[in-house]
Short mmCIF file of C-alpha atoms and ligand atoms in Angstrom, two decimals:
data_model
loop_
_atom_site.label_atom_id
_atom_site.label_comp_id
_atom_site.label_asym_id
_atom_site.label_seq_id
_atom_site.Cartn_x
_atom_site.Cartn_y
_atom_site.Cartn_z
CA MET S 627 0.00 0.00 0.00
CA ASN S 628 1.12 3.51 -0.77
CA GLU S 629 -0.55 5.37 2.10
CA PRO S 630 0.87 8.62 3.51
CA ILE S 631 3.39 7.87 6.24
CA VAL S 632 5.25 9.88 8.86
CA ILE S 633 8.43 8.46 10.29
CA ARG S 634 8.80 10.11 13.66
CA GLY S 635 11.86 10.65 15.81
CA ALA S 636 14.44 8.87 13.66
CA ARG S 637 18.09 9.82 13.67
CA HIS S 638 19.35 11.29 10.39
CA TRP S 639 21.99 8.88 9.04
CA LYS S 640 24.46 11.68 8.33
CA THR S 641 23.86 14.37 10.92
CA GLY S 642 22.63 12.19 13.78
CA ARG S 643 19.90 14.74 14.43
CA SER S 644 16.39 13.66 15.38
CA ILE S 645 14.05 14.10 12.40
CA ASP S 646 10.50 13.48 11.28
CA VAL S 647 10.06 12.57 7.62
CA ALA S 648 6.71 12.58 5.87
CA CYS S 649 5.99 10.64 2.69
CA ALA S 650 3.06 10.85 0.30
CA GLY S 651 2.56 10.00 -3.35
CA GLY S 652 5.84 8.10 -3.43
CA ARG S 653 7.93 11.08 -2.37
CA VAL S 654 9.25 12.78 0.71
CA VAL S 655 7.00 15.78 1.41
CA ASP S 656 7.16 18.87 3.61
CA ALA S 657 4.28 18.02 5.85
CA ALA S 658 2.24 14.93 6.53
CA PRO S 659 -1.24 14.81 5.03
CA ALA S 660 -4.05 14.35 7.55
CA GLY S 661 -4.60 10.77 8.56
CA ALA S 662 -1.07 9.66 7.71
CA ARG S 663 0.18 6.48 9.36
CA VAL S 664 2.75 7.30 12.04
CA ILE S 665 5.78 5.09 12.48
CA ASP S 666 7.62 5.55 15.73
CA ALA S 667 11.30 5.40 14.81
CA GLU S 668 12.77 6.20 18.20
CA GLY S 669 16.32 4.87 18.40
CA ALA S 670 16.56 3.98 14.71
CA VAL S 671 18.62 5.55 11.94
CA LEU S 672 16.85 6.76 8.79
CA ALA S 673 18.77 6.57 5.50
CA PRO S 674 18.17 6.40 1.76
CA GLY S 675 17.32 2.84 0.66
CA PHE S 676 20.28 0.57 0.03
CA VAL S 677 21.53 -0.27 -3.45
CA ASP S 678 23.11 -3.63 -4.22
CA VAL S 679 25.12 -3.38 -7.42
CA HIS S 680 25.81 -7.12 -7.68
CA VAL S 681 22.89 -9.53 -7.38
CA HIS S 682 22.05 -12.79 -9.12
CA LEU S 683 18.25 -12.99 -9.34
CA ARG S 684 18.52 -16.17 -11.47
CA GLU S 685 15.64 -15.31 -13.79
CA PRO S 686 15.13 -16.09 -16.58
CA GLY S 687 15.73 -19.79 -16.49
CA GLN S 688 17.00 -20.73 -13.04
CA SER S 689 13.94 -20.21 -10.88
CA ALA S 690 14.73 -23.23 -8.70
CA LYS S 691 17.55 -21.11 -7.24
CA GLU S 692 15.72 -17.77 -7.05
CA THR S 693 13.17 -15.66 -8.88
CA ILE S 694 12.94 -11.92 -9.38
CA GLU S 695 10.01 -12.05 -6.95
CA THR S 696 11.84 -13.91 -4.16
CA GLY S 697 15.14 -12.14 -4.76
CA THR S 698 13.63 -8.68 -4.55
CA ARG S 699 11.60 -9.73 -1.49
CA ALA S 700 14.92 -10.70 0.11
CA ALA S 701 16.35 -7.36 -1.02
CA ALA S 702 13.55 -5.47 0.72
CA ALA S 703 14.18 -7.43 3.92
CA GLY S 704 17.83 -6.43 3.68
CA GLY S 705 17.02 -2.72 3.37
CA PHE S 706 17.53 -2.53 -0.40
CA THR S 707 15.31 -0.48 -2.68
CA ASP S 708 17.42 -1.03 -5.79
CA VAL S 709 19.31 -4.04 -7.08
CA LEU S 710 21.46 -4.46 -10.15
CA ALA S 711 20.76 -7.87 -11.69
CA MET S 712 23.60 -9.82 -13.28
CA PRO S 713 22.95 -11.21 -16.76
CA ASN S 714 24.41 -14.72 -16.35
CA THR S 715 20.97 -16.28 -16.50
CA SER S 716 19.51 -18.80 -18.90
CA PRO S 717 19.36 -17.36 -21.49
CA VAL S 718 22.00 -14.73 -20.87
CA VAL S 719 20.61 -11.18 -20.90
CA ASP S 720 22.40 -10.00 -24.04
CA THR S 721 19.54 -8.56 -26.13
CA VAL S 722 17.17 -5.61 -25.91
CA ALA S 723 14.29 -8.06 -25.45
CA GLY S 724 16.13 -9.67 -22.54
CA VAL S 725 16.71 -6.33 -20.85
CA GLN S 726 13.05 -5.37 -21.34
CA TRP S 727 11.93 -8.72 -19.91
CA VAL S 728 13.95 -8.24 -16.71
CA ILE S 729 12.64 -4.68 -16.31
CA ALA S 730 9.03 -5.82 -16.80
CA ARG S 731 9.39 -8.70 -14.32
CA GLY S 732 11.02 -6.33 -11.84
CA ARG S 733 8.11 -3.91 -12.12
CA GLU S 734 5.65 -6.71 -11.41
CA SER S 735 7.38 -7.73 -8.21
CA LEU S 736 7.16 -4.29 -6.51
CA TRP S 737 9.58 -5.22 -3.73
CA ALA S 738 12.57 -3.37 -5.16
CA ARG S 739 13.65 -1.69 -8.36
CA VAL S 740 15.50 -4.07 -10.64
CA HIS S 741 18.17 -2.55 -12.87
CA PRO S 742 19.37 -5.01 -15.48
CA ILE S 743 23.01 -5.40 -16.31
CA ALA S 744 23.51 -6.68 -19.86
CA ALA S 745 26.25 -9.00 -21.03
CA VAL S 746 29.49 -7.69 -22.54
CA THR S 747 29.61 -10.47 -25.12
CA LEU S 748 26.88 -12.56 -26.75
CA GLY S 749 26.09 -15.53 -24.53
CA GLN S 750 28.97 -14.36 -22.32
CA LYS S 751 31.15 -16.39 -24.62
CA GLY S 752 33.85 -13.75 -24.76
CA GLU S 753 33.74 -13.42 -28.55
CA THR S 754 31.20 -11.02 -30.07
CA LEU S 755 30.36 -7.78 -28.30
CA THR S 756 26.70 -7.08 -27.55
CA GLU S 757 24.84 -4.06 -28.97
CA MET S 758 25.78 -1.90 -26.02
CA VAL S 759 24.25 1.37 -27.21
CA ALA S 760 20.87 -0.26 -27.83
CA LEU S 761 21.07 -2.21 -24.56
CA ALA S 762 21.80 0.99 -22.61
CA ALA S 763 18.91 2.75 -24.34
CA ALA S 764 16.65 -0.15 -23.31
CA GLY S 765 17.64 0.32 -19.67
CA ALA S 766 20.81 -1.68 -19.04
CA VAL S 767 22.74 0.20 -16.35
CA ALA S 768 26.06 -1.58 -16.93
CA PHE S 769 27.67 -4.41 -18.88
CA SER S 770 29.20 -7.55 -17.44
CA ASP S 771 30.08 -11.12 -18.28
CA ASP S 772 30.06 -11.75 -14.53
CA GLY S 773 30.41 -15.35 -13.58
CA ARG S 774 33.33 -15.42 -15.93
CA PRO S 775 36.10 -13.06 -17.04
CA VAL S 776 36.51 -11.49 -20.47
CA ARG S 777 39.44 -13.68 -21.41
CA SER S 778 40.75 -11.71 -24.38
CA ALA S 779 42.43 -8.39 -23.65
CA GLU S 780 41.50 -7.27 -27.16
CA THR S 781 37.80 -8.00 -26.53
CA MET S 782 37.99 -6.15 -23.21
CA ARG S 783 39.63 -3.21 -24.93
CA ARG S 784 36.82 -3.02 -27.50
CA ALA S 785 34.17 -3.46 -24.79
CA LEU S 786 35.54 -0.49 -22.83
CA GLU S 787 35.61 1.56 -26.04
CA TYR S 788 32.10 0.65 -27.18
CA ALA S 789 30.61 1.16 -23.72
CA ARG S 790 32.17 4.60 -23.36
CA PRO S 791 29.56 6.66 -25.23
CA THR S 792 26.81 4.99 -23.17
CA GLY S 793 28.36 6.31 -19.96
CA ARG S 794 27.74 2.89 -18.40
CA PRO S 795 30.57 0.95 -16.79
CA VAL S 796 31.90 -2.42 -17.80
CA ILE S 797 31.85 -4.55 -14.65
CA ALA S 798 34.74 -6.97 -14.63
CA HIS S 799 34.74 -10.35 -12.93
CA GLU S 800 38.49 -10.66 -12.66
CA GLU S 801 40.00 -14.07 -12.90
CA ASP S 802 42.63 -15.45 -15.22
CA PRO S 803 41.05 -18.69 -16.48
CA ASP S 804 44.38 -20.46 -16.85
CA LEU S 805 45.62 -19.54 -13.40
CA LYS S 806 42.27 -20.49 -11.92
CA GLY S 807 42.36 -23.80 -13.73
CA ASP S 808 40.29 -26.36 -11.88
CA GLY S 809 40.71 -24.59 -8.53
CA HIS S 810 37.86 -24.51 -6.03
CA MET S 811 39.19 -22.47 -3.11
CA ASN S 812 42.03 -20.10 -2.24
CA GLU S 813 45.47 -21.53 -2.89
CA GLY S 814 47.37 -21.94 0.36
CA ALA S 815 47.90 -24.06 3.44
CA VAL S 816 44.19 -24.72 4.03
CA ALA S 817 43.64 -25.95 0.48
CA THR S 818 46.68 -28.19 0.78
CA ARG S 819 45.46 -29.61 4.08
CA LEU S 820 42.00 -30.27 2.65
CA GLY S 821 43.36 -31.68 -0.60
CA ILE S 822 41.38 -29.15 -2.66
CA ARG S 823 42.92 -27.58 -5.73
CA GLY S 824 43.67 -23.90 -5.12
CA ILE S 825 43.13 -20.63 -6.97
CA PRO S 826 45.96 -18.16 -6.36
CA ALA S 827 45.12 -14.55 -5.49
CA ALA S 828 47.20 -13.65 -8.54
CA ALA S 829 44.47 -15.13 -10.77
CA GLU S 830 42.38 -12.12 -9.78
CA ALA S 831 45.14 -9.52 -9.49
CA VAL S 832 46.73 -10.05 -12.92
CA MET S 833 43.38 -9.44 -14.60
CA VAL S 834 42.70 -6.38 -12.45
CA ARG S 835 46.08 -4.99 -13.49
CA ARG S 836 45.41 -5.81 -17.15
CA ASP S 837 42.06 -4.06 -17.11
CA VAL S 838 43.42 -1.00 -15.31
CA GLU S 839 45.87 -0.67 -18.20
CA LEU S 840 43.01 -1.05 -20.68
CA ALA S 841 40.99 1.58 -18.82
CA GLU S 842 43.92 3.92 -19.31
CA LEU S 843 44.28 3.02 -22.98
CA THR S 844 40.58 3.47 -23.75
CA ARG S 845 39.62 6.07 -21.11
CA GLY S 846 36.71 3.70 -20.57
CA ARG S 847 34.64 3.29 -17.43
CA LEU S 848 35.61 0.15 -15.53
CA HIS S 849 34.06 -1.25 -12.36
CA LEU S 850 35.88 -4.07 -10.59
CA ALA S 851 33.51 -6.61 -9.06
CA HIS S 852 33.97 -8.45 -5.74
CA LEU S 853 37.61 -7.61 -5.00
CA SER S 854 39.04 -10.11 -2.55
CA CYS S 855 42.79 -9.70 -2.23
CA ALA S 856 45.45 -7.15 -1.30
CA SER S 857 47.11 -7.00 -4.69
CA SER S 858 43.85 -6.18 -6.51
CA LEU S 859 43.20 -3.40 -4.03
CA ASP S 860 46.68 -1.99 -4.67
CA ALA S 861 45.88 -1.96 -8.37
CA LEU S 862 42.59 -0.13 -7.76
CA CYS S 863 44.42 2.40 -5.61
CA ASP S 864 46.98 2.84 -8.38
CA ALA S 865 44.21 3.36 -10.97
CA LYS S 866 42.77 6.14 -8.84
CA ARG S 867 46.15 7.79 -8.43
CA ARG S 868 46.40 7.80 -12.21
CA GLY S 869 43.03 9.52 -12.48
CA LEU S 870 41.31 6.67 -14.33
CA ALA S 871 37.57 6.05 -14.34
CA VAL S 872 37.93 2.88 -12.33
CA THR S 873 35.80 1.95 -9.32
CA GLY S 874 35.63 -1.18 -7.21
CA GLU S 875 33.44 -3.10 -4.82
CA THR S 876 33.96 -5.77 -2.20
CA CYS S 877 31.50 -8.02 -0.38
CA PRO S 878 30.78 -8.77 3.29
CA HIS S 879 32.28 -12.28 3.22
CA TYR S 880 35.68 -10.87 2.29
CA TRP S 881 35.89 -8.80 5.47
CA MET S 882 34.16 -11.36 7.68
CA LEU S 883 35.95 -14.59 6.75
CA ASP S 884 39.17 -16.06 5.45
CA ASP S 885 39.89 -19.38 3.78
CA ARG S 886 39.98 -21.24 7.09
CA ALA S 887 36.17 -21.00 7.06
CA VAL S 888 36.10 -23.61 4.29
CA GLU S 889 37.29 -26.23 6.75
CA ALA S 890 34.33 -25.70 9.08
CA LEU S 891 31.62 -24.64 6.64
CA GLY S 892 32.32 -26.59 3.46
CA THR S 893 30.42 -25.59 0.34
CA ASN S 894 28.65 -22.71 2.10
CA ALA S 895 32.07 -21.06 2.21
CA LYS S 896 32.67 -21.72 -1.48
CA MET S 897 32.39 -18.64 -3.65
CA ASN S 898 34.22 -17.03 -6.54
CA PRO S 899 36.54 -15.29 -5.93
CA PRO S 900 37.26 -17.54 -2.98
CA LEU S 901 37.77 -16.51 0.64
CA ARG S 902 41.41 -15.48 0.85
CA SER S 903 44.10 -15.32 3.51
CA GLU S 904 43.84 -13.46 6.78
CA ALA S 905 46.24 -10.82 5.40
CA ASP S 906 43.93 -10.29 2.41
CA ARG S 907 40.96 -9.97 4.72
CA HIS S 908 42.74 -7.21 6.65
CA ALA S 909 43.66 -5.52 3.36
CA VAL S 910 39.98 -5.52 2.36
CA ILE S 911 39.05 -3.83 5.64
CA ARG S 912 41.82 -1.25 5.18
CA ALA S 913 40.68 -0.52 1.61
CA ILE S 914 37.14 0.08 2.82
CA ALA S 915 38.35 2.32 5.63
CA ASP S 916 40.69 4.41 3.47
CA GLY S 917 38.22 4.90 0.60
CA THR S 918 39.97 2.74 -2.00
CA ILE S 919 36.78 0.66 -2.19
CA ASP S 920 33.99 2.75 -3.72
CA CYS S 921 30.96 0.77 -2.65
CA LEU S 922 29.81 -2.52 -1.19
CA ALA S 923 27.86 -5.28 -2.90
CA THR S 924 26.61 -8.69 -1.81
CA ASP S 925 27.23 -10.87 -4.89
CA HIS S 926 23.99 -12.55 -3.73
CA ALA S 927 24.25 -15.94 -5.46
CA PRO S 928 21.50 -18.35 -4.44
CA HIS S 929 21.77 -22.07 -5.17
CA THR S 930 19.55 -24.98 -4.20
CA ALA S 931 20.36 -27.14 -1.19
CA GLU S 932 20.87 -30.11 -3.52
CA GLU S 933 23.51 -28.24 -5.50
CA LYS S 934 25.36 -27.16 -2.37
CA ARG S 935 25.14 -30.65 -0.86
CA GLN S 936 27.48 -32.01 -3.54
CA PRO S 937 31.14 -32.71 -2.80
CA PHE S 938 33.21 -29.52 -2.57
CA ASP S 939 34.75 -29.88 -6.04
CA HIS S 940 31.32 -30.27 -7.65
CA ALA S 941 29.24 -27.73 -5.73
CA PRO S 942 28.65 -24.37 -7.42
CA PHE S 943 30.37 -21.17 -6.29
CA GLY S 944 28.33 -18.56 -4.45
CA ILE S 945 26.45 -17.58 -1.31
CA VAL S 946 23.36 -15.50 -0.57
CA GLY S 947 23.89 -12.07 0.94
CA LEU S 948 20.94 -9.70 0.68
CA GLU S 949 19.45 -10.44 4.08
CA THR S 950 22.69 -10.32 6.06
CA ALA S 951 24.45 -7.39 4.36
CA TRP S 952 23.67 -4.68 6.90
CA ALA S 953 24.26 -6.89 9.94
CA LEU S 954 27.63 -8.01 8.60
CA THR S 955 28.50 -4.36 7.91
CA VAL S 956 27.69 -3.36 11.47
CA THR S 957 29.24 -6.49 12.99
CA GLY S 958 32.40 -6.60 10.88
CA LEU S 959 33.09 -2.94 10.13
CA GLY S 960 31.11 -0.67 12.45
CA GLU S 961 31.38 -2.39 15.83
CA PRO S 962 35.14 -3.01 15.64
CA GLY S 963 35.58 0.67 14.74
CA HIS S 964 36.89 0.28 11.19
CA VAL S 965 34.32 2.73 9.80
CA GLU S 966 31.86 5.19 11.31
CA LEU S 967 28.20 4.27 11.10
CA ALA S 968 27.49 7.09 8.62
CA ARG S 969 30.24 5.86 6.31
CA ALA S 970 28.94 2.30 6.59
CA VAL S 971 25.52 3.53 5.49
CA GLU S 972 27.02 5.60 2.69
CA LEU S 973 28.79 2.55 1.25
CA TRP S 974 25.36 0.99 0.63
CA THR S 975 23.50 4.17 -0.41
CA ASP S 976 25.12 7.28 -1.89
CA ALA S 977 28.30 5.45 -2.89
CA PRO S 978 26.74 2.86 -5.24
CA ARG S 979 24.32 5.46 -6.63
CA ARG S 980 27.32 7.65 -7.45
CA ALA S 981 29.34 4.82 -8.96
CA PHE S 982 26.49 3.75 -11.26
CA GLY S 983 24.93 7.13 -11.99
CA LEU S 984 21.60 6.29 -10.33
CA PRO S 985 19.41 9.23 -9.27
CA ALA S 986 20.28 10.62 -5.85
CA VAL S 987 17.98 9.86 -2.94
CA THR S 988 17.85 12.10 0.12
CA LEU S 989 15.60 12.58 3.12
CA GLU S 990 14.55 15.99 1.78
CA PRO S 991 11.15 16.92 0.32
CA GLY S 992 10.93 16.02 -3.36
CA SER S 993 13.17 12.99 -3.12
CA PRO S 994 11.70 9.58 -3.95
CA ALA S 995 10.53 7.96 -0.71
CA ASP S 996 13.13 5.23 -0.91
CA LEU S 997 14.02 4.85 2.73
CA VAL S 998 15.41 2.40 5.20
CA LEU S 999 15.12 2.45 8.96
CA LEU S 1000 18.10 0.79 10.60
CA ASP S 1001 18.76 -0.50 14.08
CA SER S 1002 22.48 -0.59 14.69
CA LYS S 1003 22.13 -2.12 18.16
CA ASP S 1004 19.65 -4.86 17.33
CA GLU S 1005 21.15 -8.30 18.10
CA TRP S 1006 19.97 -11.41 16.29
CA THR S 1007 21.14 -14.76 15.02
CA VAL S 1008 21.30 -15.59 11.32
CA GLU S 1009 18.66 -18.25 10.60
CA PRO S 1010 18.67 -19.12 6.90
CA GLU S 1011 15.33 -20.92 7.18
CA ARG S 1012 13.79 -17.49 7.82
CA PHE S 1013 15.23 -15.91 4.66
CA HIS S 1014 12.85 -14.65 2.01
CA SER S 1015 15.37 -15.71 -0.61
CA LYS S 1016 15.00 -19.22 -1.93
CA GLY S 1017 18.71 -19.60 -1.25
CA ARG S 1018 19.82 -20.84 2.15
CA ASN S 1019 23.49 -21.07 1.21
CA THR S 1020 25.20 -18.82 3.72
CA PRO S 1021 28.33 -19.37 5.81
CA PHE S 1022 26.81 -17.20 8.55
CA ALA S 1023 24.05 -19.58 9.73
CA GLY S 1024 23.83 -19.58 13.53
CA ARG S 1025 26.10 -16.58 13.81
CA PRO S 1026 25.13 -13.87 16.32
CA VAL S 1027 25.18 -10.48 14.59
CA ARG S 1028 24.30 -6.91 15.36
CA GLY S 1029 22.35 -4.50 13.15
CA GLY S 1030 18.83 -4.92 11.89
CA VAL S 1031 16.57 -3.49 9.22
CA ARG S 1032 13.40 -2.25 10.85
CA LEU S 1033 11.60 -0.92 7.80
CA THR S 1034 12.15 -0.51 4.07
CA MET S 1035 10.16 1.80 1.80
CA CYS S 1036 10.47 1.81 -1.97
CA GLY S 1037 8.68 4.59 -3.83
CA GLY S 1038 6.64 5.35 -0.73
CA ARG S 1039 5.46 1.76 -0.35
CA VAL S 1040 6.42 -0.27 2.71
CA THR S 1041 8.26 -3.29 1.30
CA HIS S 1042 9.56 -4.63 4.58
CA ASP S 1043 8.42 -4.10 8.15
CA ALA S 1044 10.24 -6.15 10.74
CA ALA S 1045 7.38 -5.66 13.15
CA HIS S 1046 5.08 -7.37 10.67
CA ALA S 1047 7.55 -9.63 8.91
CA SER S 1048 4.91 -10.61 6.41
CA ALA S 1049 4.38 -7.01 5.22
CA GLU S 1050 2.43 -7.01 2.01
CA ALA S 1051 4.02 -5.11 -0.82
CA ARG S 1052 1.09 -5.59 -3.17
CA SER S 1053 -1.83 -3.25 -2.74
ZN1 ZN L 431 31.60 -12.60 -10.34
#
């Protein structure tokens, strides 16, 4: 329902001041219309809705793992009003019709705005570039062959050149296919002990360095997905020093866990790039704290229980992340004092909007009423069976965390209300 709402007594995410915010007609307004519903937000922080720039919604074609409906419902529960959907579906989103289909399905679901990312190459095969200008005009917000790298430097060069006039970034999943080989976890002592073939951190870093050079050559707009290791972060820092249009993201699991988690958690700690060393984990935290990392993302990658039950070498890469993102940010970054709460919020709100050129959202009159009400003190335990996502594949099951999402509003509509966990988004 899109009724007028007043959020009373919240703390402004940036200033910390106590504020009342009124919403009507999908926007923040000066004053509440008569009869508006009042939400008591005492003790909670009010911020623009979160944006997740890296989500696998699995539709079309893989609805056993997730659907746009369930994935966006999970997004709303995690405080997200906007998600960028990766195109490695079945079929791959590499045509105007595909982009339009994802947009239409997203509009039906009403839980969050879905922004399609289109493939860089047809079928993500790394050969023929997609019609980027037409895809951007149809609504693609970025281009990515995520799930796999663009193997050929020449193809990547052309992709950065062709994407340039669209103003949309090429999002790179960085991994040298030869160095990765048949690896399934981080190369190192843990992999050796477990007898699992490893993937060296260099598999990521050499491709990051290659693409930074190509960003310089082409003056193209490059976004580095899910950075996991120190050397990649050095390369991102270097790109910024050189004034290149390069941005980068990392994900909660890379600051929460290192490769030792694989021993205890098995396939629920299997993702790509893999959990790295403790030193890499500290480097990720430093890069978030010092601003090298531009924004955060979940790389929400749901799989079925059957798929994840397979032996480690056969199970697919990926974990879910939408419903634990904020708690892992508070627990892993805020509480230990690595970043201030306002910066933690910014990394999920203004920062991704800036990096991807999405319209700004504020708490001021006129802004879309895309809002999230956060509890930074709320303590809870991660229970995957309570997720709205179809995916239960998380390494954080049973983990006590701090930081909850009390309420999410997208376009003035309440899409998540922790007090009534079954909040109805459909009117
Ligand atoms: Zn990826």
